[in-house]
Short mmCIF file of C-alpha atoms and ligand atoms in Angstrom, two decimals:
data_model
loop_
_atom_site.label_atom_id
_atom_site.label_comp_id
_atom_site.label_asym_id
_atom_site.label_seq_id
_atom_site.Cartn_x
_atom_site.Cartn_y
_atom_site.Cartn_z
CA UNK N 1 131.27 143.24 34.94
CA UNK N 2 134.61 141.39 33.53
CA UNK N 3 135.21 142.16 29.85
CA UNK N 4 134.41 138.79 28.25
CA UNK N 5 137.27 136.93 26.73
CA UNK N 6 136.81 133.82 24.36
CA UNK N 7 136.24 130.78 26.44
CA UNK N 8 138.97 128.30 26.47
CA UNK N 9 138.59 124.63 28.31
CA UNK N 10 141.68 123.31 29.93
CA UNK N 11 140.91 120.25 31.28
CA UNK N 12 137.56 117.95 32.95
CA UNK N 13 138.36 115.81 35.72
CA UNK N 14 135.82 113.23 36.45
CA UNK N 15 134.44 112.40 39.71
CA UNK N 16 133.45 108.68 39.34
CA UNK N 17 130.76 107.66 41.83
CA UNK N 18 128.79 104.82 39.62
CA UNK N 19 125.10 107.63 38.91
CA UNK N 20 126.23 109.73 40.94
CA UNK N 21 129.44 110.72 38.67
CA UNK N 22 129.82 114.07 37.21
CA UNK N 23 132.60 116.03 35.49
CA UNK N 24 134.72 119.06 36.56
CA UNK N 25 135.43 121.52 33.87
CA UNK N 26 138.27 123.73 34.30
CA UNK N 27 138.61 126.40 31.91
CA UNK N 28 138.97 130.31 31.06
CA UNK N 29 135.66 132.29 30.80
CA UNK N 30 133.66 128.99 30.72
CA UNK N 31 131.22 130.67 33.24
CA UNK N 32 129.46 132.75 30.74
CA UNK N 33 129.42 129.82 27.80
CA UNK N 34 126.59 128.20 27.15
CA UNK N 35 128.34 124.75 26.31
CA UNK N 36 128.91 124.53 29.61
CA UNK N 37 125.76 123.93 30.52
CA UNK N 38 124.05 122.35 27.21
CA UNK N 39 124.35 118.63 28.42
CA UNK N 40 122.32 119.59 31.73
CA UNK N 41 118.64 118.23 31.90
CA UNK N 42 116.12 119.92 30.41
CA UNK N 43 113.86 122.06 33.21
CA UNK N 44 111.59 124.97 33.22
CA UNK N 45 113.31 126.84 35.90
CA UNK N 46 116.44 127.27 37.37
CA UNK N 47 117.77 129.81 40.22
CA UNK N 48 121.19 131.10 40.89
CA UNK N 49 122.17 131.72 44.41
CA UNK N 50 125.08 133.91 44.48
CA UNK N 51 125.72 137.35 47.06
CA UNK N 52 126.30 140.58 46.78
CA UNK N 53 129.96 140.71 45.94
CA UNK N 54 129.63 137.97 43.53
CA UNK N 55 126.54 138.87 41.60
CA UNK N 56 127.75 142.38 40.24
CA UNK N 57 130.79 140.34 38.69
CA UNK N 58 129.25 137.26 37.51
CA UNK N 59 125.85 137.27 37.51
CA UNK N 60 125.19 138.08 34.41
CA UNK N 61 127.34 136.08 32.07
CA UNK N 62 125.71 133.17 33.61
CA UNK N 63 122.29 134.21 33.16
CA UNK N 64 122.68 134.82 29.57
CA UNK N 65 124.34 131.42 28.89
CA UNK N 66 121.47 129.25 30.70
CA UNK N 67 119.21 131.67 28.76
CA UNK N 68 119.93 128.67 26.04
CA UNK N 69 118.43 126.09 28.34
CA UNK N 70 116.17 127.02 30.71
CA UNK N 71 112.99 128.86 30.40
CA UNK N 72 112.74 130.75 33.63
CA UNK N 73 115.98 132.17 35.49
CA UNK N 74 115.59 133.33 39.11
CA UNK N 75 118.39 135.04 41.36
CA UNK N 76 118.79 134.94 44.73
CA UNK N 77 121.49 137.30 46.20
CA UNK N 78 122.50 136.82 49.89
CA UNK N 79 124.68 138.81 51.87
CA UNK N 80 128.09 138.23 51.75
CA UNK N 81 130.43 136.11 54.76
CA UNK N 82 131.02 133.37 56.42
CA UNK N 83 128.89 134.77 59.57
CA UNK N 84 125.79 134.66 57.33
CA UNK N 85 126.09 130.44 56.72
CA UNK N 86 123.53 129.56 58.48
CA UNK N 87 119.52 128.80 59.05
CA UNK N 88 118.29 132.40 58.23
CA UNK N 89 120.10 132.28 54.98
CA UNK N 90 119.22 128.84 53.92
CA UNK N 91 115.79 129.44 54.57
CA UNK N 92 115.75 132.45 51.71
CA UNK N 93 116.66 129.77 49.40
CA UNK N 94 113.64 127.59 50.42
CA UNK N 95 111.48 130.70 50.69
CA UNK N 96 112.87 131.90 46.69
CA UNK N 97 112.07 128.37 45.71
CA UNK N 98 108.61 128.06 46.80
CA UNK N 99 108.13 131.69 45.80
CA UNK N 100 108.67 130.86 42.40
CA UNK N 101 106.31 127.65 42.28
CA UNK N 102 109.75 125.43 41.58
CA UNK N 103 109.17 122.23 41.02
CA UNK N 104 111.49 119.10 41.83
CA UNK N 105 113.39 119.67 37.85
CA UNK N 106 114.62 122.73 39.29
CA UNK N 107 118.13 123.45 38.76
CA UNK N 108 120.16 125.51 41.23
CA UNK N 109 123.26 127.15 40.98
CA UNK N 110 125.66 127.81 43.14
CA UNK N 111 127.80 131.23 42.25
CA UNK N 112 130.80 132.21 44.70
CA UNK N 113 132.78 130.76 47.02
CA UNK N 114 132.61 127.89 49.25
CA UNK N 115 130.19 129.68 51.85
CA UNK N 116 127.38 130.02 48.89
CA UNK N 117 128.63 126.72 47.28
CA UNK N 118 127.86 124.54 50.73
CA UNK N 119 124.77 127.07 51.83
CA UNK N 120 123.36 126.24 47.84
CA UNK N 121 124.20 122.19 47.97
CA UNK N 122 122.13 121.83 51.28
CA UNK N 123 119.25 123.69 50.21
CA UNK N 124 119.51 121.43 46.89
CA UNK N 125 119.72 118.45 49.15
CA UNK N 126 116.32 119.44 51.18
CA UNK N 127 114.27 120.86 48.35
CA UNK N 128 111.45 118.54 47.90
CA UNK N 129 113.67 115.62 49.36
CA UNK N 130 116.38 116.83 46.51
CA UNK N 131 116.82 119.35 43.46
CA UNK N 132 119.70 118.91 41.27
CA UNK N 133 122.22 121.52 41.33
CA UNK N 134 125.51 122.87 39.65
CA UNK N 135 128.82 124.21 41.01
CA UNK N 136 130.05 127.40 39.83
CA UNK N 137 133.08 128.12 41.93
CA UNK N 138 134.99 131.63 42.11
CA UNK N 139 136.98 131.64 44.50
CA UNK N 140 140.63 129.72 44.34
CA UNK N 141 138.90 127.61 47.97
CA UNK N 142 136.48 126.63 45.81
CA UNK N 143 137.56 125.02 42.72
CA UNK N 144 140.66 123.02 44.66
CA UNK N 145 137.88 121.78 47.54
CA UNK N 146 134.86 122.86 48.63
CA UNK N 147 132.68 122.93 45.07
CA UNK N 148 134.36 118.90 44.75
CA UNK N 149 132.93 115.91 46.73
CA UNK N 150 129.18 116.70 47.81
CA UNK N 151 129.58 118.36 51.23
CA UNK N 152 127.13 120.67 51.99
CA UNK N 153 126.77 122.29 55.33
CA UNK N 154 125.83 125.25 57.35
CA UNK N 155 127.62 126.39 60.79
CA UNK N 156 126.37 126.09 64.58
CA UNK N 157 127.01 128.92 66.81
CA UNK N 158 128.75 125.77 68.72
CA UNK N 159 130.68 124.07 65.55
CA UNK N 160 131.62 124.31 62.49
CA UNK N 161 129.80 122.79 59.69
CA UNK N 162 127.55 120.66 61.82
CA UNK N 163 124.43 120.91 59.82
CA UNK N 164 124.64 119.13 56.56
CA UNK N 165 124.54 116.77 53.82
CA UNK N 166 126.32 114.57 51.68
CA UNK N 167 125.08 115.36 47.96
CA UNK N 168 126.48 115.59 44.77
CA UNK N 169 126.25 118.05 42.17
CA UNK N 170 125.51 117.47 38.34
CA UNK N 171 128.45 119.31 37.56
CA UNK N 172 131.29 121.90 38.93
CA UNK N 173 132.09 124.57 36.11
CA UNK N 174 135.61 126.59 37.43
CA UNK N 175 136.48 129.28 35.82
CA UNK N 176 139.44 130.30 36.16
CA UNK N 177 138.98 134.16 34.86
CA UNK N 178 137.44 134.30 37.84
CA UNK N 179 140.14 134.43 40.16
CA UNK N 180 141.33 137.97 38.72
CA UNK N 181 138.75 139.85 40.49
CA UNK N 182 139.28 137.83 43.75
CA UNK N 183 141.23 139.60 46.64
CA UNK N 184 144.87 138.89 47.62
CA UNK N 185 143.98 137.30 51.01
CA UNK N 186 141.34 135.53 49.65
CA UNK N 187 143.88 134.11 46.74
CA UNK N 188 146.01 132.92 50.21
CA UNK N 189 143.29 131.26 51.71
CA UNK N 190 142.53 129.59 48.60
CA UNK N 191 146.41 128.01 48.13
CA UNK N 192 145.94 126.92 52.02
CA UNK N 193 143.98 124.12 50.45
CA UNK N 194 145.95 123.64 47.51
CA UNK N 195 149.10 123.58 49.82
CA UNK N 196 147.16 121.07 52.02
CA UNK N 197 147.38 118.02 49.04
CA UNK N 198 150.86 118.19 49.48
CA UNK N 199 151.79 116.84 53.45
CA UNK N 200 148.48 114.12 52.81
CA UNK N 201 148.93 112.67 49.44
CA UNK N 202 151.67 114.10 46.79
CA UNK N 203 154.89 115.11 47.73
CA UNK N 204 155.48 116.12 43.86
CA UNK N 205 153.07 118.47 44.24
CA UNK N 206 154.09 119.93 47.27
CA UNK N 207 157.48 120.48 45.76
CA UNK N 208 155.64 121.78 42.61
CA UNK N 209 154.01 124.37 44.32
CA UNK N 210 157.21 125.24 46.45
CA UNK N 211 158.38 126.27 42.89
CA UNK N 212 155.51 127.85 41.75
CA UNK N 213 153.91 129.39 44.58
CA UNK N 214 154.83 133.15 43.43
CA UNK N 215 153.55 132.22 39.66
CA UNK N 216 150.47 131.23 41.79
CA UNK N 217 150.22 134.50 43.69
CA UNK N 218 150.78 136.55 40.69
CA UNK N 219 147.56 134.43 38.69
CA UNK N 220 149.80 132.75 36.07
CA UNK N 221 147.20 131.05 34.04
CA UNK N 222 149.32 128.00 33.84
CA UNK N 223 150.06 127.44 37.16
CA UNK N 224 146.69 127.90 38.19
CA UNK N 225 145.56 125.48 36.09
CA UNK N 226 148.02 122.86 36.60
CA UNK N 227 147.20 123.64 40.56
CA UNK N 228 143.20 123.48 40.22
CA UNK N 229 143.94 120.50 38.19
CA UNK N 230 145.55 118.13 40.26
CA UNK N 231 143.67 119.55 43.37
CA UNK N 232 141.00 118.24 42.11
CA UNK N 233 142.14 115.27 40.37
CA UNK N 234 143.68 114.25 43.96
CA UNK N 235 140.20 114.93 45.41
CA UNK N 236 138.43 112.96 42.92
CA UNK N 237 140.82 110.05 44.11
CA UNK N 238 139.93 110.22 47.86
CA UNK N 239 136.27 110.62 46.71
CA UNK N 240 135.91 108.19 44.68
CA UNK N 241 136.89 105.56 47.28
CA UNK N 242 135.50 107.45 50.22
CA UNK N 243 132.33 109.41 49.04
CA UNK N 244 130.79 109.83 52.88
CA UNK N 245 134.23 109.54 54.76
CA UNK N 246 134.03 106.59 56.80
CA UNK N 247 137.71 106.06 56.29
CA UNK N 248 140.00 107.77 53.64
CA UNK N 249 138.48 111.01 53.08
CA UNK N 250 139.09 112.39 56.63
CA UNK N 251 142.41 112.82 55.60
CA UNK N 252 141.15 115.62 53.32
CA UNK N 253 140.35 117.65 56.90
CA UNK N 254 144.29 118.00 57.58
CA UNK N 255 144.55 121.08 59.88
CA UNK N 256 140.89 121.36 59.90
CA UNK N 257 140.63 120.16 63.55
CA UNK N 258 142.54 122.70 64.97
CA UNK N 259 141.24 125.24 61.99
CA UNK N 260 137.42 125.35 62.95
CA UNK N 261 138.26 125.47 66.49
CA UNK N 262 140.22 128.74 65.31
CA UNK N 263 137.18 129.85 63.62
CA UNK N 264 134.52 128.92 65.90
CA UNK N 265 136.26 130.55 68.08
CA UNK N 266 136.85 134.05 67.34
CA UNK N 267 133.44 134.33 65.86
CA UNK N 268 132.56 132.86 62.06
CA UNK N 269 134.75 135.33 59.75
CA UNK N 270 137.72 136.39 61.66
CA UNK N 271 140.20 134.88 60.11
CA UNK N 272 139.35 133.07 56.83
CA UNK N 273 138.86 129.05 56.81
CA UNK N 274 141.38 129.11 54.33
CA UNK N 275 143.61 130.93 57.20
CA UNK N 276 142.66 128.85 60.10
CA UNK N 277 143.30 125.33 58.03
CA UNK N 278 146.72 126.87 57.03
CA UNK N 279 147.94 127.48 60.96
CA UNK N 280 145.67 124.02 61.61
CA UNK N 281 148.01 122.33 59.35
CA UNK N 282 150.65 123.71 61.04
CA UNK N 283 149.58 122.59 64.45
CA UNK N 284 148.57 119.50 63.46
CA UNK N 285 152.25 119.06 61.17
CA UNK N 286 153.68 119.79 64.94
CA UNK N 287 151.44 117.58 66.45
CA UNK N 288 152.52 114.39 63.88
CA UNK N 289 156.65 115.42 65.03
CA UNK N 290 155.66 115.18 68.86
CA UNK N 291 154.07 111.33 67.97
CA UNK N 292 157.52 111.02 66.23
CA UNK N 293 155.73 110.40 62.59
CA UNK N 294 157.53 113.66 60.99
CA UNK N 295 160.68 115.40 61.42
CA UNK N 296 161.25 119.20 62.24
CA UNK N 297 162.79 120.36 59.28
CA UNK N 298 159.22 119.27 57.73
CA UNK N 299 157.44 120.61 59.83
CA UNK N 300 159.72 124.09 59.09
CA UNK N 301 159.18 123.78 55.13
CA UNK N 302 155.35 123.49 55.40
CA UNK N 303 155.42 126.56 57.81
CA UNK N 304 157.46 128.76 55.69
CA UNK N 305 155.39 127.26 52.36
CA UNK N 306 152.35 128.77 54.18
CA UNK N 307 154.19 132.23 54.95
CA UNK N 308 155.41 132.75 51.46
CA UNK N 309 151.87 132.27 50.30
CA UNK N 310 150.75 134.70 52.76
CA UNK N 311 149.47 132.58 55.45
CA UNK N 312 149.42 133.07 59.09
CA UNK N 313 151.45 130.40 61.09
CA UNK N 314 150.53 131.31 64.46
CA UNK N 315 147.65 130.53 66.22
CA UNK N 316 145.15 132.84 67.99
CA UNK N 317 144.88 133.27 71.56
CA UNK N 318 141.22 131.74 72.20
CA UNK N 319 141.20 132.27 75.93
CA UNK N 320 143.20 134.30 78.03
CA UNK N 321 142.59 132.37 81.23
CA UNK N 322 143.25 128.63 79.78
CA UNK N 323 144.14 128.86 76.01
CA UNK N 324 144.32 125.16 75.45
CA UNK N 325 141.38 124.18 77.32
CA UNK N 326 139.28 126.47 75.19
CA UNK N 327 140.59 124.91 72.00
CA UNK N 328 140.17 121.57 73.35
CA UNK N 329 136.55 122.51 74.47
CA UNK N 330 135.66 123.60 70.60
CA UNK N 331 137.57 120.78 69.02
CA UNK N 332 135.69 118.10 71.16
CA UNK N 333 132.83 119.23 68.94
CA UNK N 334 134.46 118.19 65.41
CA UNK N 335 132.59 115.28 63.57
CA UNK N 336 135.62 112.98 63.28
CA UNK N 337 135.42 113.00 67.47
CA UNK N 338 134.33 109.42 68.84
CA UNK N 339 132.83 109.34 72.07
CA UNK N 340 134.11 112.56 72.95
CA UNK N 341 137.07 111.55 72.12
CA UNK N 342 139.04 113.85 69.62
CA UNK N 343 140.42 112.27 66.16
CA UNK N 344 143.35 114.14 64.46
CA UNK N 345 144.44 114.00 61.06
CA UNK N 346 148.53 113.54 61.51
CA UNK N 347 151.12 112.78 58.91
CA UNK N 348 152.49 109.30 59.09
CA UNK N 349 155.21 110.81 56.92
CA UNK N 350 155.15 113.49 54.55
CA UNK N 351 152.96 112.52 51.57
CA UNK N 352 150.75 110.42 53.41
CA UNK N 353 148.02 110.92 56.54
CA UNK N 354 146.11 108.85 58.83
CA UNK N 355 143.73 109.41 61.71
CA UNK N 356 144.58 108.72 64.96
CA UNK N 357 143.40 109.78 68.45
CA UNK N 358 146.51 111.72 70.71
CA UNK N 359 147.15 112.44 74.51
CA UNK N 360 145.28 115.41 75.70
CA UNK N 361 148.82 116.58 77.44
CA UNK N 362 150.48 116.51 74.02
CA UNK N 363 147.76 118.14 72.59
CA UNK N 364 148.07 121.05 75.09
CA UNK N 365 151.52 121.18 74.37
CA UNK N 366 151.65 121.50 70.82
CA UNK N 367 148.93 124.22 71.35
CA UNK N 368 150.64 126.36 73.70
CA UNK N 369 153.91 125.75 71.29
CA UNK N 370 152.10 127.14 68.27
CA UNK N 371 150.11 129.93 69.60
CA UNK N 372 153.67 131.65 70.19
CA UNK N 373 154.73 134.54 68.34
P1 NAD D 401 133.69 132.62 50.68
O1 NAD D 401 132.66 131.83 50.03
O2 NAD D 401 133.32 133.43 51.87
O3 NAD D 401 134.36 133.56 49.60
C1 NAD D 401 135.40 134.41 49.97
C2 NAD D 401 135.12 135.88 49.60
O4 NAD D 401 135.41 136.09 48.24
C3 NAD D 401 133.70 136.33 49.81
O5 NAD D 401 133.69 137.65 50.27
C4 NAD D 401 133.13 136.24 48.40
O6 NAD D 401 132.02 137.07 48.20
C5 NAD D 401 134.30 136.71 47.60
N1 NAD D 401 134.34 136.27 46.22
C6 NAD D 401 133.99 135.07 45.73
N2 NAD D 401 134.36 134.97 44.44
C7 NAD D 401 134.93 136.15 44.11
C8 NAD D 401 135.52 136.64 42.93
N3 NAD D 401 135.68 135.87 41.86
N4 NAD D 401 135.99 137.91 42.93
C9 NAD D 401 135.92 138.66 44.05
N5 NAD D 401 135.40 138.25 45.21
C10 NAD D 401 134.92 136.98 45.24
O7 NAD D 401 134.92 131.69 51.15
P2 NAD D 401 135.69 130.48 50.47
O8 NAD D 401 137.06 130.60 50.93
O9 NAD D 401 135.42 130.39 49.03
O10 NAD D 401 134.99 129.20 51.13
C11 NAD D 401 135.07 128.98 52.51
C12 NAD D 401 133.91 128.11 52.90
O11 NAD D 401 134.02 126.85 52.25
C13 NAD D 401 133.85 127.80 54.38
O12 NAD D 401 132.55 127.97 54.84
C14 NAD D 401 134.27 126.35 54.48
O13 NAD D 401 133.71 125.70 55.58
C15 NAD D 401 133.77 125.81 53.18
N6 NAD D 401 134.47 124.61 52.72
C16 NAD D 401 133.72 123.56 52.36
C17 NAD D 401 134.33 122.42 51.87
C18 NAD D 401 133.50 121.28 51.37
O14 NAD D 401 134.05 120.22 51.09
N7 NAD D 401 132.20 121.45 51.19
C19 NAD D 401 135.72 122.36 51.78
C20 NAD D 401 136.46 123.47 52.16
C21 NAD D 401 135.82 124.60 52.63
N1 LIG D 402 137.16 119.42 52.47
C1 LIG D 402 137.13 118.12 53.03
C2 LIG D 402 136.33 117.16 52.25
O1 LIG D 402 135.73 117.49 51.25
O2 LIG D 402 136.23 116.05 52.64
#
């Protein structure tokens, strides 16, 4: 367990979606403090899904401040990895739920990364036609994206995140104290994300983070939470106009095209999503220069950007007999695809994306380009 230190909140950015609005607090060791929690509804029970490398290091504190507020407090602990989002796991929530008699107050909690954070969401989202539930992010992944918005999910064996829900939480709660127990290539994974902002939306902060990526590797407080901050204030932007993504929001899944075709295919957990959306972006930054949107020299600063944060920048060999085809074959199976028709999030020019459609051949091309060493 983390010695406790006193609990210090930075900033709350607010995601505005008329009833559906709730705050994100960003703070140091405001996991643990009950304040954090004391505005929630009242309920008998609540029940924290977390796993196993989480609950050891977390756990705890949390328990003790909902102790204030809720009269029962149940843990679930799944295993750890991205390999384990799917049915089986989700169904130990429903199974813990109806275990413990919950009823439709229920609060759940969500404590990890973005693999508990979407697994927890979507069982919320079932429960009895919907439980409330809160956001307690530890990973870096999760407090710039994937605790922010209300997309819940589990994988296919045939696609990434196919299985889900939009649905909000009451509340995210990211502590950053958190990120000191949180591995090096996780912490890489995580700035993927934050890196991502950058090419779609704010080319301040992409120059901000060129200056400060090192500070950001080495957990400087203040970077971190100047960079959770306006991750998330730039996500509470696109959200707010685009809550179920039938326009704007897509351009949040920069690189992810390419990215869960990376993960799909070398198996859930090979490389990390935050990984496989950092080459993504880099595939799809080449793809936006061969439409003649971008320039190369952009496309070189976002590659080394990604390298100095500890990225990979070259894409995996799916298929030794027809490496393109196979990553055309996963990507056709990506939810922005229309009619089998494959939609890719491309820069118009840096600081600002759009979602177009692209020639199979060029596609192929900037593949076979970017899986070179
Ligand atoms: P993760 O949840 O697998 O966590 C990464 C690893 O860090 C795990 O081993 C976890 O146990 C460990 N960990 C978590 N917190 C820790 C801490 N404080 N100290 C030490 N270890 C810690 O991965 P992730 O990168 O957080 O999230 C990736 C997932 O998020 C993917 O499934 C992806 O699809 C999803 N995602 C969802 C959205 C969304 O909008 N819903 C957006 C982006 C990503
Ligand atoms: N991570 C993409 C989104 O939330 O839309």
């Amino acid at each position: 367990m983390q010695a406790p230190s006193s609990p210090t909140l930075f900033s709350q950015v607010q995601i505005s979606l008329g009833e559906r609005s709730y705050p994100i607090l960003i703070g140091d060791s405001v996991l643990g403090e009950p304040s954090s929690y004391s505005d929630l509804p009242r309920a008998a029970q609540a029940l924290i899904v977390t796993n196993t490398t989480v609950k050891p290091l977390y756990a705890d504190a949390l328990q003790s401040a909902l102790r204030h507020h809720f009269r029962q407090i149940h843990v679930l602990t799944l295993p750890d990895g991205e390999a384990y989002k799917n049915w089986e796991q989700l169904n130990l929530i429903f199974d813990a739920l109806l275990q413990n008699t919950s009823d439709r107050k229920t609060v759940l909690f969500a404590l990890g990364g973005g693999v508990i954070g979407d697994m927890t969401g979507f069982a919320a989202a079932c429960y009895m036609r919907g439980v409330p539930f809160v956001q307690v992010p530890t990973t870096l992944l999760a407090q710039v994206d994937s605790s922010v918005g209300g997309k819940t999910a589990i994988n296919h064996p045939m696609g990434k995140n196919m299985i889900g829900a939009f649905y909000q939480p009451l509340r995210v709660v990211c502590d950053l104290a958190t990120l000191k127990t949180l591995p090096g290539r996780e912490m890489a994974a995580g700035l993927a994300e934050v890196i991502k902002y950058g090419p779609i939306y704010d080319m301040e902060f992409f120059d901000w983070i060129e200056a400060h990526v090192d500070a950001l590797l080495e957990h400087d407080a203040a970077a971190l939470a100047h960079a959770v901050q306006r991750s998330c204030q730039i996500k509470a932007e696109v959200v707010g106009q685009d809550e179920r993504e039938s326009g704007l929001r897509a351009i949040l899944n920069f690189g992810h095209t390419f990215g869960h075709a990376i993960e799909a295919g070398l198996g859930y957990g090979q490389w990390l999503h935050g990984e496989a959306v950092g080459c993504g972006m880099v595939m799809a930054a080449t793809l936006s220069q061969r439409l003649g949107l971008v320039d190369g020299a952009f496309v070189a600063r976002l590659r080394q950007l990604l390298k100095r944060a500890g990225l990979p920048v070259v894409g995996p060999v799916l298929s030794q007999s027809d490496n393109a085809a196979r990553y055309m074959e996963l990507m056709r199976v990506d939810k922005k695809a229309e009619a089998g028709e494959i939609r890719f999030v491309v820069l118009q020019k840096p600081g600002k994306a759009v979602v177009q459609p692209a020639p199979d051949a060029m596609v192929a091309e900037v593949i076979d380009a970017c899986c070179q060493p």
